[in-house]
PDB file of C-alpha atoms in Angstrom:
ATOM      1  CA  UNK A   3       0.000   0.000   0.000  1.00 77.00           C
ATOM      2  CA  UNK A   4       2.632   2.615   0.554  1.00 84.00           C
ATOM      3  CA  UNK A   5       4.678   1.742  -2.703  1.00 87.00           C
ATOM      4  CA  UNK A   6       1.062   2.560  -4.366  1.00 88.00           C
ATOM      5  CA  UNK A   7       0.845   5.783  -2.691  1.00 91.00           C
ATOM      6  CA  UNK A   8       4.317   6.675  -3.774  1.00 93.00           C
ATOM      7  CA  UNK A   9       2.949   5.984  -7.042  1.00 93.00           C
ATOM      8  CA  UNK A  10      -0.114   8.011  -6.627  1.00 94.00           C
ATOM      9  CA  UNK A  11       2.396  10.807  -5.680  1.00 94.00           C
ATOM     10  CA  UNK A  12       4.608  10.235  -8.338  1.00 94.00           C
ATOM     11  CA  UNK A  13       1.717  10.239 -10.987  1.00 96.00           C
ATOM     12  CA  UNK A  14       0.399  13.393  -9.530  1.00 95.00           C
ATOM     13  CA  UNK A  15       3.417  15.421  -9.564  1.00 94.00           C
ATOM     14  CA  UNK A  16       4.784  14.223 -12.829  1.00 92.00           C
ATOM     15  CA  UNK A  17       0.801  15.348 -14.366  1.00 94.00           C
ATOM     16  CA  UNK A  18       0.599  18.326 -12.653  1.00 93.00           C
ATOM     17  CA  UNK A  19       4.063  19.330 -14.837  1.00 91.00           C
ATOM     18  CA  UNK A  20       3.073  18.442 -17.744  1.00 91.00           C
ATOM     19  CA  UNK A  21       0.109  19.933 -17.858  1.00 90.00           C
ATOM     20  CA  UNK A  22       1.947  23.270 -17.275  1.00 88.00           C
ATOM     21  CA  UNK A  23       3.599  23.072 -20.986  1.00 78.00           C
ATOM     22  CA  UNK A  24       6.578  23.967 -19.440  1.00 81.00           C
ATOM     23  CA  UNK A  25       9.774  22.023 -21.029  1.00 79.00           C
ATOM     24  CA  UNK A  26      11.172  19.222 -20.050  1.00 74.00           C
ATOM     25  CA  UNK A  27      14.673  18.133 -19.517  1.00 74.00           C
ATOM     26  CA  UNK A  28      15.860  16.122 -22.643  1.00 68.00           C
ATOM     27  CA  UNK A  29      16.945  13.218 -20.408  1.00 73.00           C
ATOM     28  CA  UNK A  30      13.505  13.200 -18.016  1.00 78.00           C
ATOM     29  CA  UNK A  31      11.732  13.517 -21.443  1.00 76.00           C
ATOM     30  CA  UNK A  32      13.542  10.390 -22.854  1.00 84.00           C
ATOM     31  CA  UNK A  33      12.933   8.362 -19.248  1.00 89.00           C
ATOM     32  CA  UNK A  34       9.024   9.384 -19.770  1.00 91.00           C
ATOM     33  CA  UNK A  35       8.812   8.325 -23.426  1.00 91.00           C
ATOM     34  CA  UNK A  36      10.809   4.785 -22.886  1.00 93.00           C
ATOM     35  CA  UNK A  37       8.560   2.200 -23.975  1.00 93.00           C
ATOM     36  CA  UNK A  38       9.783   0.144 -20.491  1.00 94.00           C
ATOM     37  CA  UNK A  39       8.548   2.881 -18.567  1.00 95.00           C
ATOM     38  CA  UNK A  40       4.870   3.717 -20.114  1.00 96.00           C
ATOM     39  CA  UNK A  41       4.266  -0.156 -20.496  1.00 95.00           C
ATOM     40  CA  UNK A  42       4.550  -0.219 -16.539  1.00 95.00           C
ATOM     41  CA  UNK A  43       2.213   2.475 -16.119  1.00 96.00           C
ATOM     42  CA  UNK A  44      -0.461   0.482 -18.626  1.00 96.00           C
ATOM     43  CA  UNK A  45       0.538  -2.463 -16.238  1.00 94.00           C
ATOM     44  CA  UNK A  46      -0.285  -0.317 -13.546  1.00 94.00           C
ATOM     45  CA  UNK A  47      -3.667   0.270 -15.254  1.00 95.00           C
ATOM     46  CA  UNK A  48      -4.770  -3.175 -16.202  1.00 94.00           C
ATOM     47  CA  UNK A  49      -3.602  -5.164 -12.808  1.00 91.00           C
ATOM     48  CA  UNK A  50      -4.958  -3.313 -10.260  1.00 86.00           C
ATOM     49  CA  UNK A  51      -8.853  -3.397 -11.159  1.00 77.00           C
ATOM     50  CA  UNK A  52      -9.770  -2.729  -7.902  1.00 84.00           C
ATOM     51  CA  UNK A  53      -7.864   0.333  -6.948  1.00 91.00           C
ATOM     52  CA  UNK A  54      -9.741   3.263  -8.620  1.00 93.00           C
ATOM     53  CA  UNK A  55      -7.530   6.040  -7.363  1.00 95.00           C
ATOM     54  CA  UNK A  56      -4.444   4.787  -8.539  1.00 95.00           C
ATOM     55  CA  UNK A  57      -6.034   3.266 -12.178  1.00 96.00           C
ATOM     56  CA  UNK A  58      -7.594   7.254 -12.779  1.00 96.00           C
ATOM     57  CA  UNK A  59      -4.276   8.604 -11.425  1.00 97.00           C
ATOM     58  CA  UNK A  60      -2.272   6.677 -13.897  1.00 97.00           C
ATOM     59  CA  UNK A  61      -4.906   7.375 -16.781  1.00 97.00           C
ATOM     60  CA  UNK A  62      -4.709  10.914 -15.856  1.00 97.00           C
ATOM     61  CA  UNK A  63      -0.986  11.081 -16.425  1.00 97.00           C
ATOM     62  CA  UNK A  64      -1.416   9.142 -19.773  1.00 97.00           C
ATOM     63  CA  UNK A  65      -3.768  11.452 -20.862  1.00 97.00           C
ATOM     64  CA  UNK A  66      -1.836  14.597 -20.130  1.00 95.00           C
ATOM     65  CA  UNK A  67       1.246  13.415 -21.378  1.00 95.00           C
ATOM     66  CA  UNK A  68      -0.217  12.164 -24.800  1.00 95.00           C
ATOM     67  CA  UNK A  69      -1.298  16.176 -25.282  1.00 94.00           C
ATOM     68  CA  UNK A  70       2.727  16.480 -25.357  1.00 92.00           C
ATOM     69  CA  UNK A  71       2.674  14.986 -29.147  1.00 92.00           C
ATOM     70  CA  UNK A  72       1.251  16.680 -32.014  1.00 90.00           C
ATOM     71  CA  UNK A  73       2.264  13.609 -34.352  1.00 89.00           C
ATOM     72  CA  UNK A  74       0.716  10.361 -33.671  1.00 87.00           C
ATOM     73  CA  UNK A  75       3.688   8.743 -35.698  1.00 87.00           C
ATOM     74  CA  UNK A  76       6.144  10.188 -33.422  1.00 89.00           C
ATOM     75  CA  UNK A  77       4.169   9.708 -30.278  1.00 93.00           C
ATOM     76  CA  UNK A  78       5.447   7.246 -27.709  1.00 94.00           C
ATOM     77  CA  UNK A  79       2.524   5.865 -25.999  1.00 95.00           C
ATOM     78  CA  UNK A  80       1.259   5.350 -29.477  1.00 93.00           C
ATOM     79  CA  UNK A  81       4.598   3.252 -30.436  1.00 92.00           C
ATOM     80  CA  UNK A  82       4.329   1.346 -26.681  1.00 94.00           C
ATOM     81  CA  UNK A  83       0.540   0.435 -27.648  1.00 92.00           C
ATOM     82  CA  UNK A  84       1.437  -1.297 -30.582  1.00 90.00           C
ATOM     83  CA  UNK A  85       4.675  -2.787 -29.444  1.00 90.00           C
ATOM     84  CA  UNK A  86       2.979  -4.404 -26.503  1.00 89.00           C
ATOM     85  CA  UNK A  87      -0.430  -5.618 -28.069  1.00 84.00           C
ATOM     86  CA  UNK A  88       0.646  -9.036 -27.768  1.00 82.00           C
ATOM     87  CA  UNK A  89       1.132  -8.664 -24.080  1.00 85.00           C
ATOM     88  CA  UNK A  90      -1.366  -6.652 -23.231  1.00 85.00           C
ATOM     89  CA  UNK A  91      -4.616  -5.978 -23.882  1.00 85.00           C
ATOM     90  CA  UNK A  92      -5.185  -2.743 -22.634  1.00 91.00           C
ATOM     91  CA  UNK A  93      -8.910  -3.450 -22.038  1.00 94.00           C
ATOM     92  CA  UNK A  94      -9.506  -1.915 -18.788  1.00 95.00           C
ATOM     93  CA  UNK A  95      -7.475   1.587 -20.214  1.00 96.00           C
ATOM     94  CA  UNK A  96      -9.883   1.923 -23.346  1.00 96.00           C
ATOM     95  CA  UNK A  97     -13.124   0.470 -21.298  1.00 96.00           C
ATOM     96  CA  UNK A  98     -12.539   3.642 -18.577  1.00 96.00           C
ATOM     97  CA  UNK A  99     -11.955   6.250 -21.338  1.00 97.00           C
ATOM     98  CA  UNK A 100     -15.291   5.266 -23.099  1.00 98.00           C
ATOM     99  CA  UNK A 101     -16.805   5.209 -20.235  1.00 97.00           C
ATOM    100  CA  UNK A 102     -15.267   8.699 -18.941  1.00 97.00           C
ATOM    101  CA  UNK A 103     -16.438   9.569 -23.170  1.00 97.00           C
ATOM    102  CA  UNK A 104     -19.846   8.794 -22.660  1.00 97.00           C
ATOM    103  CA  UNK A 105     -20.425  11.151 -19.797  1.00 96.00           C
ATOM    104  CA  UNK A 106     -18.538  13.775 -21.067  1.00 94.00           C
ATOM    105  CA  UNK A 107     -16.104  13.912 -18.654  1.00 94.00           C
ATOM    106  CA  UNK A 108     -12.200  15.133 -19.424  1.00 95.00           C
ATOM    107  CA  UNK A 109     -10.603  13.755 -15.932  1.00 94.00           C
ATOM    108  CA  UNK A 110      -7.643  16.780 -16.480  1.00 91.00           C
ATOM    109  CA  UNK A 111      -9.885  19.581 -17.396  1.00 82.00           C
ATOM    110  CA  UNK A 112      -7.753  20.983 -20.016  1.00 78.00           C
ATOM    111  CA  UNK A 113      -8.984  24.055 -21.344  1.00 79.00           C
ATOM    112  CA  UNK A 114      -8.236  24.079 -24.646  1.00 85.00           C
ATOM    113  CA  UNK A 115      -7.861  20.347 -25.660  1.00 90.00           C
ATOM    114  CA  UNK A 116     -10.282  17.521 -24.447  1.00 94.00           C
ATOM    115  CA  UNK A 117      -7.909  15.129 -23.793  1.00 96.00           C
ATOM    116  CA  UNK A 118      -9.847  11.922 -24.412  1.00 96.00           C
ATOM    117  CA  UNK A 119     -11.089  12.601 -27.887  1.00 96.00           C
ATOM    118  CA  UNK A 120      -7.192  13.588 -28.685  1.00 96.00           C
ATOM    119  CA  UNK A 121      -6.379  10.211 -27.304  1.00 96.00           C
ATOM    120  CA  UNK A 122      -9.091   8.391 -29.549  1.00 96.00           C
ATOM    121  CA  UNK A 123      -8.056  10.880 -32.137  1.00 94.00           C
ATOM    122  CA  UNK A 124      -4.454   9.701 -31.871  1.00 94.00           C
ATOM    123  CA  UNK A 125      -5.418   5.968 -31.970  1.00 93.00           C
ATOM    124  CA  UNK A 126      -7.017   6.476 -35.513  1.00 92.00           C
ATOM    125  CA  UNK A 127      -4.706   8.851 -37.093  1.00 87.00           C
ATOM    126  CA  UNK A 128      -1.676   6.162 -37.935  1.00 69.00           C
ATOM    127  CA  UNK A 129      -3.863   4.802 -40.441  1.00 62.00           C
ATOM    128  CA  UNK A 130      -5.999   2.937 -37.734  1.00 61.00           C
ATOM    129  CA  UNK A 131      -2.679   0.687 -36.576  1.00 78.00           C
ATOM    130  CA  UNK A 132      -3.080   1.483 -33.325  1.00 85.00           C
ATOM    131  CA  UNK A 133      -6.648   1.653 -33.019  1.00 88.00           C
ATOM    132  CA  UNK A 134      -6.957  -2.055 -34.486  1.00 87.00           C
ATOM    133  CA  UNK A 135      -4.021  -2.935 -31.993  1.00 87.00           C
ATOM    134  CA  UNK A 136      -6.367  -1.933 -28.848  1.00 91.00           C
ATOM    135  CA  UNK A 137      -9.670  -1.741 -30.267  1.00 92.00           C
ATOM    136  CA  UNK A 138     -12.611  -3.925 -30.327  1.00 92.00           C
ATOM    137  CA  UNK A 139     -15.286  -3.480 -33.392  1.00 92.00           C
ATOM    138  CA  UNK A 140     -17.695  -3.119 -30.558  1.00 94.00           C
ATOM    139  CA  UNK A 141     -15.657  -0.247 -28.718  1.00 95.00           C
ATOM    140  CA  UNK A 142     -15.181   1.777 -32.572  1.00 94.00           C
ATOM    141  CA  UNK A 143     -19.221   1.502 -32.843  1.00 95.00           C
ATOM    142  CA  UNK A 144     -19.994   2.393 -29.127  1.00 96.00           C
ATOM    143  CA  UNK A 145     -17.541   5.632 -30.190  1.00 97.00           C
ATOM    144  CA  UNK A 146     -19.641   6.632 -32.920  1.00 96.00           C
ATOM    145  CA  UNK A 147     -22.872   6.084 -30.708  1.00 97.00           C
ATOM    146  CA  UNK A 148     -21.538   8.436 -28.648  1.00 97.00           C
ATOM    147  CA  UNK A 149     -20.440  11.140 -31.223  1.00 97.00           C
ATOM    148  CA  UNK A 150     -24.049  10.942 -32.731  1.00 97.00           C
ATOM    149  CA  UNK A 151     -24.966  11.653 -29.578  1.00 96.00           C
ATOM    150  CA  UNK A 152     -23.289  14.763 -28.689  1.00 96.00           C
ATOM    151  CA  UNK A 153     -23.621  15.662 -31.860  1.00 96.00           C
ATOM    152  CA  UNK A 154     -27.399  15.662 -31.574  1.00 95.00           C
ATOM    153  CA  UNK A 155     -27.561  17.489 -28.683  1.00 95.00           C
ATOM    154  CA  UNK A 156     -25.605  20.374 -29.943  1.00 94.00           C
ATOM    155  CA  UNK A 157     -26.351  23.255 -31.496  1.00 92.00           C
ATOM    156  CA  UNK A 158     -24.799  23.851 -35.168  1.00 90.00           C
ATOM    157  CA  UNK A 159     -22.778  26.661 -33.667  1.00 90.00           C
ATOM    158  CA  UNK A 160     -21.309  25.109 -30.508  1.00 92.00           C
ATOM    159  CA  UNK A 161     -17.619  24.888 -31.346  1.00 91.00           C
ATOM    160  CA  UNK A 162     -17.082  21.700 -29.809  1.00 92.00           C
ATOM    161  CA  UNK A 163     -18.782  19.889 -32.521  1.00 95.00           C
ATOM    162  CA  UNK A 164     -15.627  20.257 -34.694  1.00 95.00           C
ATOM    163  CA  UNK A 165     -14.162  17.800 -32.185  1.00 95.00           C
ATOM    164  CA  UNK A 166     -16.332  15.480 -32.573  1.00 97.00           C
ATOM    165  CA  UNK A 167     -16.753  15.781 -36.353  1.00 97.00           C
ATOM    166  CA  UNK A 168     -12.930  15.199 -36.684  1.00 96.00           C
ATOM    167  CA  UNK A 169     -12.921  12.599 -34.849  1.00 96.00           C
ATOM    168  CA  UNK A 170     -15.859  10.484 -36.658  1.00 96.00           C
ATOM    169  CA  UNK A 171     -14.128  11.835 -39.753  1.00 95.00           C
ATOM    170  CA  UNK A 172     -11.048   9.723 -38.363  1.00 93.00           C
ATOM    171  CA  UNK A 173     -12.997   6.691 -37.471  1.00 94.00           C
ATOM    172  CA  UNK A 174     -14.416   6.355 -40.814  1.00 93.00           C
ATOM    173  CA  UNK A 175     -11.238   6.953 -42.827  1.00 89.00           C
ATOM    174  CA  UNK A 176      -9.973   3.892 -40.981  1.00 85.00           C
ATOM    175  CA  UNK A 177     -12.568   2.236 -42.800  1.00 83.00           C
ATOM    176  CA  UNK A 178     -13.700   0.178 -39.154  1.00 82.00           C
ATOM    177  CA  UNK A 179     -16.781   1.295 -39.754  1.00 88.00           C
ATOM    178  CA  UNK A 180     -19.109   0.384 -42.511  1.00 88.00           C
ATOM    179  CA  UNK A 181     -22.547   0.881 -44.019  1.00 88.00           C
ATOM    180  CA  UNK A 182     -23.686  -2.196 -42.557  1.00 90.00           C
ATOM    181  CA  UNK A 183     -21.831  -1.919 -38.816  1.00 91.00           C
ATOM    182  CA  UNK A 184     -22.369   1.755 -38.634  1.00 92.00           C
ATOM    183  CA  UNK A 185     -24.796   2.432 -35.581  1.00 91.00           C
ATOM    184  CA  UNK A 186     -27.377   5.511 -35.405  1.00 92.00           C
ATOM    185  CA  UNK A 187     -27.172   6.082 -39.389  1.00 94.00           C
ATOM    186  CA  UNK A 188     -30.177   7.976 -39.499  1.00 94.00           C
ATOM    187  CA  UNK A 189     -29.190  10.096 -36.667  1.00 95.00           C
ATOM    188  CA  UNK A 190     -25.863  11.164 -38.134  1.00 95.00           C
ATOM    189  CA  UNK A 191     -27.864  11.910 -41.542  1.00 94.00           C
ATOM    190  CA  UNK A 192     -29.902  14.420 -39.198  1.00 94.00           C
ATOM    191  CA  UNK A 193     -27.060  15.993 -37.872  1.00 94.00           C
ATOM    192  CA  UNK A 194     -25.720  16.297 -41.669  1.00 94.00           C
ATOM    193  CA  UNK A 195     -28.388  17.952 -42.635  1.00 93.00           C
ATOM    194  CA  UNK A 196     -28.972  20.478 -39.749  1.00 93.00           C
ATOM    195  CA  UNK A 197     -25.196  21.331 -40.315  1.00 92.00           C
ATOM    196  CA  UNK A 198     -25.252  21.551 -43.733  1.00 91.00           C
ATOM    197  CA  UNK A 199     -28.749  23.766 -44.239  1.00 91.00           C
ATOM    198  CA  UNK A 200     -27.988  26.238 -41.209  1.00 90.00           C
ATOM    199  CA  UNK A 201     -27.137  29.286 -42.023  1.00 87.00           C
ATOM    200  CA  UNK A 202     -24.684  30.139 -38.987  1.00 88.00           C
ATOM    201  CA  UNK A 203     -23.212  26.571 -39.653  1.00 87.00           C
ATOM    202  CA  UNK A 204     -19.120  26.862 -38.658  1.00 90.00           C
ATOM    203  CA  UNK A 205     -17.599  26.742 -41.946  1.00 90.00           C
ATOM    204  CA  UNK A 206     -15.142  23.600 -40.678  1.00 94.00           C
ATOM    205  CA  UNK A 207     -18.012  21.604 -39.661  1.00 94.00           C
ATOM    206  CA  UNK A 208     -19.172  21.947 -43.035  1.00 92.00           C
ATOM    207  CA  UNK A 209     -15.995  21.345 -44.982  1.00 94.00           C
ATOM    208  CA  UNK A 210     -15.783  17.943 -42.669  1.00 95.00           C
ATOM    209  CA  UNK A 211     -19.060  17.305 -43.420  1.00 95.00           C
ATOM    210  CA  UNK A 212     -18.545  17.349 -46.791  1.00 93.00           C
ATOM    211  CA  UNK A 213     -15.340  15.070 -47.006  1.00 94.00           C
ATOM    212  CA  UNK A 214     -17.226  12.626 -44.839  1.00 94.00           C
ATOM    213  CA  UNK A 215     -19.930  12.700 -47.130  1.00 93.00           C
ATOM    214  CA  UNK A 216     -17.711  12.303 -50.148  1.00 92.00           C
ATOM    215  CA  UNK A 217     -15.830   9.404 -48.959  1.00 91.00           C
ATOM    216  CA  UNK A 218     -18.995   7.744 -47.388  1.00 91.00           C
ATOM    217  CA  UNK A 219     -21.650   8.015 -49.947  1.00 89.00           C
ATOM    218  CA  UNK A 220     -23.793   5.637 -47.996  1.00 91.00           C
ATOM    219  CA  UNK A 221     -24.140   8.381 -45.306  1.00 91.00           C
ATOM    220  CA  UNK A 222     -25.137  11.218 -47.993  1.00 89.00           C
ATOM    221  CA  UNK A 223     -29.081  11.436 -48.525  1.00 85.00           C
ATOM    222  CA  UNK A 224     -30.635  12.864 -51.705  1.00 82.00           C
ATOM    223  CA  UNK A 225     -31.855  16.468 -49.696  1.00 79.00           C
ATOM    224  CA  UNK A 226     -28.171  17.424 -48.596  1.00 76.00           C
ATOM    225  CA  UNK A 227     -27.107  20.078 -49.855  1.00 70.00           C
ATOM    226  CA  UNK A 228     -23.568  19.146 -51.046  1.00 60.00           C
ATOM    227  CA  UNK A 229     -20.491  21.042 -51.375  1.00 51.00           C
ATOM    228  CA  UNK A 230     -21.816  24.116 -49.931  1.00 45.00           C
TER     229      UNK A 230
END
């Protein structure tokens, strides 16, 4: 118990510096990004099922330190999820960030990035690698489930729906979802169209709505107005 509390502490500390964008030293930057390292703290994650303080803790600092990387190519915890795949099935990581997804919930508050959809967003950029490394077909549809969702519930003008565009936009590139395993079809058409007739629409959300629509014919109905 009080190696896991020196843990806790540890985890704490090292997320409340990152999350100050402050620099790092070169050398504590290279002990953070080891793939040794980060594969202990998914260990840390996936063994200890019963100890929600330390699992959030260590999810927290994940999460923080993943806004550190701009490139999913070049970003380490991306690299360590695919390198240890075979080892580890990161189940109870991605089943607590879907969870913590579906109520909306960004457990570091970070003001200008939600940290979980940059996460997901990370896991689909490297041509969906990573996200077929760690993800179930299941987990991909409950995803889009819960971007129809939000998506629904927002107005055409709420900023945050860019987000959540991009990130469907993402999810469907990786062509994981299909025509015939794509959930809440008719809701996403609804959200199309509500984007795409509005006047105040944001002029991203349109532009992604269009290249979704372009790529995905089978999500495009005969009353969108395209290209607009």
């Amino acid at each position: 118990d009080n190696a896991k509390s020196t843990v806790i502490f540890a985890l704490r500390l090292l997320t409340d510096l990152l999350l100050t964008n402050e620099l790092f030293p070169v050398h504590s930057y290279g002990q953070l990004s080891n793939c040794v390292f980060l594969k202990s703290i998914f260990d840390l994650i996936e063994n200890n099922g019963e100890n929600d303080e330390l699992i959030l803790t260590a999810i927290k600092f994940i999460l923080s330190f993943n806004l550190r990387f701009d490139s999913p190519h070049e970003n380490p915890l991306m690299l360590t999820l695919l390198a240890v795949n075979e080892q580890l099935s990161c189940r109870e990581l991605i089943e607590r960030l879907i969870l913590l997804f579906n109520r909306s919930v960004d457990p570091i508050e970070c003001k200008t990035t939600n940290s979980i959809m940059k996460f997901f967003s990370d896991l689909f950029a490297d041509q969906a690698a990573t996200s077929d490394a760690v993800l179930y077909d299941s987990d991909r549809r409950l995803i889009v489930e819960i971007i129809s969702r939000e998506l629904s519930d927002r107005a055409t003008t709420d900023e945050t729906t860019t987000a959540y565009l991009s990130l469907l936009d993402l999810i469907l590139r990786s062509q994981s979802i299909t025509s015939e395993t794509c959930p809440r079809i008719d809701e996403l058409q609804t959200v199309f169209r509500a984007h795409l007739y509005a006047e105040n629409c944001l002029k991203k959300n349109r532009l992604i709505i269009n290249d979704i629509l372009r790529q995905h014919y089978w999500l495009s109905t005969n009353d969108m107005p395209f290209y607009l």
